[in-house]
Amino acid sequence: MKPAAFTYHRARDVAGAIRLLAELGDEAKIIAGGQSLVAMMNYRLARPAHLVDIGRIGGLDHLRGDGSTLRIGALTTHHAVEVATDAWLGRGFTLLRDAMAWVGHLPIRTRGTVGGSLAHADATAEWCLLAVLLDAEIVASGPRGTRTIAAGDFFHGFYTTALAADEMITEVVFPRPAPHSALLEFAERRGDFAIVSAAVDLDVDEHRAGRAVRGGRVALGGVAPVPVRVPEAEAVLAEGGQAGPDLFRRCAAAAAAAIDPPGDGNGSADYRRALTQTLIEDACAKAVSR
Amino acid sequence: MTDRQLITLRVNGEPYELVIEPRRTLADTLRQDLGLTGTHLGCEHGICGACTVLVDGAPARACLMFAVQAEDRDIRTVESLADGDELSDLQRAFSAHHALQCGFCTPGFLMLAEGFLAERPEATREEIRELVSSNLCRCTGYQPIVDAVEDCARRRQASRREHDRAACGEAERSGHAAGA
Ligand SMILES: Cc1cc2nc3c(=O)[nH]c(=O)nc-3n(C[C@H](O)[C@H](O)[C@H](O)COP(=O)(O)OP(=O)(O)OC[C@H]3O[C@@H](n4cnc5c(N)ncnc54)[C@H](O)[C@@H]3O)c2cc1C
Ligand code: FES
Ligand code: FES
């Protein structure tokens, strides 16, 4: 349980980190919070010859909302989002704060970063699910400049993303508020990665009595190698209707029927479908009550 | 590769200079290079929490951090809690509530609670239960740990109120004196 030897480099700024990554090539890896990477190195599942520590780069731990968009620095920790005030986040982004309670435990959240979560791309990571649900844009810098990657194009498979080895995430942008949204998940023990996680973002007609749903987005984690949107469930929401158990049950059933989840030691495919049904129904109910 | 590096660490207020391999975790450095064996190692992959220490006041897993990353940070370990033979209030609460049996997990729970209560002094029992789920204990069944942390939180709240009242009274008295 001891990591293999490596050479340590501390990057002073983004340009320096990218230069190091380009020079050192495939043998190098970024370390941010280390909450996924060090565990993998202790197991020797990862044995990078060089680590480029980006943890000291200034100006990447921001959380900047202007009411309509929210920009989060790659080095912002899960815990910083968890304790962010309404004023920092803006009313439409409190989902992000609430979702942090699901990310491991406090001592993981104090060090783990938003950029690290996205780059690590665990199939049930909360940040990856939130990014897909809310059409986030991931900003990455590399030797060829800076580019913005839509969350929908970012996740390629288990622990694989659109990032090149010499690119670094600097920021993630959430482009619109989601005032009626919720994320729920099920794991056997508190703080574990979820077996299934579900997140919804409803368009609610505030002006009509009894609250009508006009549409919305539904995303699931743990049912495919990457977090996925479920167009079949979103179609049910787009037909619209009175916010309530009937609509939410139909939306969840459409999702459970549409997915083709894996069966493994954590749960069979049928079990994951049953979790999907329950979690989406409950998430819709929670989202509409916000 | 025996790539060694000179680093400076600040642990429990004391500065240290060390020449270590970058692959040395903070937990191994504390235990093996500094002889601070109060920080325990169980799983070495972030699950058990036996290695929890404070990094700039925040609870963190010392097994998931390299010592080189801890340079210029303020590290606190369980050894910082007691004042000589005098246990801290949190340690006394653990003792009073039988919040330990074998004691292997205890340093981790103490530092977890110490960091948490500093940030959330008014924590509710529900929040404390949630917090305690961060670390593993194979002996106590957790209830006594929740009781101990809650008891310590309540006592600190009471003494803060006492202190505020005293300060208030003091201000009033000096106010009267000034008016007289
Ligand atoms: C016990 C435990 C429970 C956990 N539970 C959960 C959970 O429930 N949900 C969850 O989402 N996560 C969980 N995590 C993981 C945690 O959220 C990590 O913080 C996160 O996955 C990685 O962030 P990091 O900053 O620690 O990245 P690191 O571990 O430093 O790096 C992870 C990977 O990302 C790369 N990387 C890091 N930053 C960047 C960047 N800016 N640009 C490009 N590449 C980068 C690294 O090279 C590495 O490959 C858990 C971890 C532990 C130990
Ligand atoms: S030894 Fe660090 S969490 Fe178990
Ligand atoms: S007291 Fe033995 S593990 Fe907790």
Coordinates of C-alpha atoms in Angstrom, one line a residue, chain A residues 74-258:
Chain A
A74 CA -11.0 23.9 -11.0
L75 CA -9.4 24.0 -7.6
T76 CA -12.6 25.0 -5.7
T77 CA -13.1 22.2 -3.2
H78 CA -16.4 20.3 -2.7
H79 CA -16.4 21.8 0.8
A80 CA -16.2 25.4 -0.4
V81 CA -19.3 24.8 -2.5
E82 CA -21.0 23.0 0.4
V83 CA -20.6 26.1 2.7
A84 CA -21.2 28.8 0.0
T85 CA -23.8 31.3 0.9
D86 CA -26.9 32.1 -1.2
A87 CA -25.4 35.4 -2.1
W88 CA -22.3 33.7 -3.6
L89 CA -24.3 31.0 -5.5
G90 CA -27.5 32.8 -6.5
R91 CA -30.9 31.2 -5.9
G92 CA -30.9 29.2 -9.0
F93 CA -27.7 27.3 -8.1
T94 CA -28.4 26.0 -4.6
L95 CA -28.7 22.5 -6.1
L96 CA -24.9 22.4 -6.4
R97 CA -24.5 23.2 -2.7
D98 CA -27.1 20.6 -1.6
A99 CA -25.5 17.9 -3.8
M100 CA -22.1 18.2 -2.0
A101 CA -23.5 16.2 1.0
W102 CA -23.4 13.2 -1.3
V103 CA -19.7 13.5 -2.2
G104 CA -17.8 11.2 0.2
H105 CA -17.3 12.7 3.6
L106 CA -16.1 16.0 5.1
P107 CA -12.4 15.1 5.1
I108 CA -12.6 14.1 1.5
R109 CA -14.6 17.3 0.6
T110 CA -12.1 19.6 2.3
R111 CA -9.4 18.5 -0.2
G112 CA -11.2 17.1 -3.3
T113 CA -11.7 19.6 -6.1
V114 CA -14.4 20.2 -8.8
G115 CA -11.8 20.0 -11.6
G116 CA -10.4 16.8 -10.2
S117 CA -13.8 15.2 -10.1
L118 CA -14.6 16.1 -13.7
A119 CA -11.2 14.9 -14.9
H120 CA -11.4 11.7 -13.0
A121 CA -14.8 11.1 -14.5
D122 CA -16.2 8.4 -12.2
A123 CA -19.5 7.1 -13.6
T124 CA -21.4 8.1 -10.4
A125 CA -19.5 11.2 -9.5
E126 CA -21.9 14.0 -8.5
W127 CA -20.1 16.8 -10.4
C128 CA -20.2 14.8 -13.6
L129 CA -23.9 14.2 -13.2
L130 CA -24.5 17.8 -12.4
A131 CA -22.5 19.0 -15.4
V132 CA -24.4 16.7 -17.8
L133 CA -27.8 17.7 -16.3
L134 CA -27.2 21.4 -16.4
D135 CA -25.3 21.6 -19.8
A136 CA -22.1 22.8 -18.1
E137 CA -19.1 24.0 -20.1
I138 CA -15.7 22.7 -19.1
V139 CA -12.9 25.1 -19.8
A140 CA -9.5 23.5 -20.5
S141 CA -6.1 25.0 -21.3
G142 CA -3.3 23.3 -23.2
P143 CA -0.3 24.0 -25.4
R144 CA -2.7 24.7 -28.3
G145 CA -4.7 27.3 -26.3
T146 CA -7.9 27.3 -24.4
R147 CA -11.1 25.5 -25.4
T148 CA -14.5 25.0 -24.0
I149 CA -16.0 21.6 -24.0
A150 CA -19.7 20.9 -23.5
A151 CA -20.4 18.4 -20.7
G152 CA -22.3 16.3 -23.2
D153 CA -19.1 15.8 -25.2
F154 CA -16.7 15.6 -22.3
F155 CA -17.3 12.2 -20.9
H156 CA -16.2 9.3 -23.2
G157 CA -16.4 6.3 -21.0
F158 CA -15.2 4.8 -17.6
Y159 CA -12.6 7.3 -16.3
T160 CA -12.1 8.7 -19.9
T161 CA -12.7 12.2 -21.0
A162 CA -12.1 14.5 -24.0
L163 CA -9.1 16.0 -22.2
A164 CA -5.7 15.5 -23.8
A165 CA -2.8 14.4 -21.6
D166 CA -1.3 17.9 -21.7
E167 CA -4.5 19.8 -21.0
M168 CA -5.8 21.0 -17.7
I169 CA -9.2 22.0 -16.6
T170 CA -9.3 25.6 -15.3
E171 CA -12.9 26.3 -14.8
V172 CA -16.5 24.9 -15.2
V173 CA -19.3 27.2 -16.2
F174 CA -22.9 26.5 -15.3
P175 CA -24.7 28.6 -17.9
R176 CA -28.2 28.9 -16.5
P177 CA -30.0 28.8 -13.1
A178 CA -31.9 25.6 -12.1
P179 CA -34.3 26.8 -9.4
H180 CA -36.5 23.6 -9.5
S181 CA -33.9 20.9 -9.5
A182 CA -32.8 18.1 -7.2
L183 CA -30.2 15.3 -7.0
L184 CA -30.8 12.1 -5.1
E185 CA -28.9 8.8 -4.9
F186 CA -28.7 5.5 -3.2
A187 CA -25.5 3.9 -1.8
E188 CA -25.3 1.1 0.7
R189 CA -23.3 3.2 3.1
R190 CA -23.3 6.9 3.7
G191 CA -20.7 8.6 1.6
D192 CA -20.0 5.7 -0.8
F193 CA -20.2 6.3 -4.5
A194 CA -23.8 5.8 -5.5
I195 CA -25.2 2.6 -7.1
V196 CA -27.6 4.8 -9.0
S197 CA -27.9 8.6 -8.8
A198 CA -30.6 10.7 -10.4
A199 CA -30.9 14.4 -11.0
V200 CA -33.7 16.4 -12.5
D201 CA -34.2 20.1 -13.5
L202 CA -37.8 21.0 -14.1
D203 CA -39.3 23.9 -16.0
V204 CA -42.1 25.0 -13.7
D205 CA -44.8 27.5 -14.7
E206 CA -44.8 29.6 -11.5
H207 CA -47.8 31.7 -12.6
R208 CA -50.4 29.0 -13.0
A209 CA -52.2 27.8 -9.9
G210 CA -51.2 24.3 -8.7
R211 CA -47.8 24.6 -10.5
A212 CA -47.6 23.1 -14.0
V213 CA -44.6 21.4 -15.4
R214 CA -43.6 22.6 -19.0
G215 CA -40.6 20.4 -19.5
G216 CA -37.3 19.5 -17.9
R217 CA -34.1 17.5 -17.9
V218 CA -33.4 14.1 -16.4
A219 CA -29.9 12.7 -15.9
L220 CA -28.7 9.4 -14.3
G221 CA -25.4 8.1 -13.0
G222 CA -24.5 4.5 -12.4
V223 CA -26.6 3.1 -15.3
A224 CA -23.9 3.6 -18.0
P225 CA -20.2 4.2 -18.2
V226 CA -20.8 7.9 -18.2
P227 CA -23.6 10.0 -16.7
V228 CA -26.5 10.1 -19.2
R229 CA -29.5 12.3 -20.1
V230 CA -32.7 10.3 -20.6
P231 CA -34.6 11.8 -23.6
E232 CA -37.5 9.4 -23.1
A233 CA -38.1 10.7 -19.6
E234 CA -37.6 14.3 -20.8
A235 CA -40.3 13.7 -23.5
V236 CA -42.8 12.9 -20.8
L237 CA -42.0 16.2 -19.0
A238 CA -42.1 18.1 -22.3
E239 CA -45.7 17.0 -22.8
G240 CA -46.4 18.9 -19.6
G241 CA -49.0 18.5 -17.0
Q242 CA -49.9 19.2 -13.4
A243 CA -46.9 18.8 -11.1
G244 CA -47.6 15.7 -9.0
P245 CA -47.2 12.0 -8.4
D246 CA -48.9 10.9 -11.7
L247 CA -46.6 12.9 -14.0
F248 CA -43.5 12.1 -12.0
R249 CA -44.3 8.3 -11.9
R250 CA -44.7 8.3 -15.7
C251 CA -41.5 10.3 -16.2
A252 CA -39.6 7.8 -14.0
A253 CA -41.2 4.8 -15.7
A254 CA -40.1 6.1 -19.1
A255 CA -36.5 6.4 -17.8
A256 CA -36.5 2.9 -16.2
A257 CA -37.7 1.4 -19.4
A258 CA -35.2 3.3 -21.6

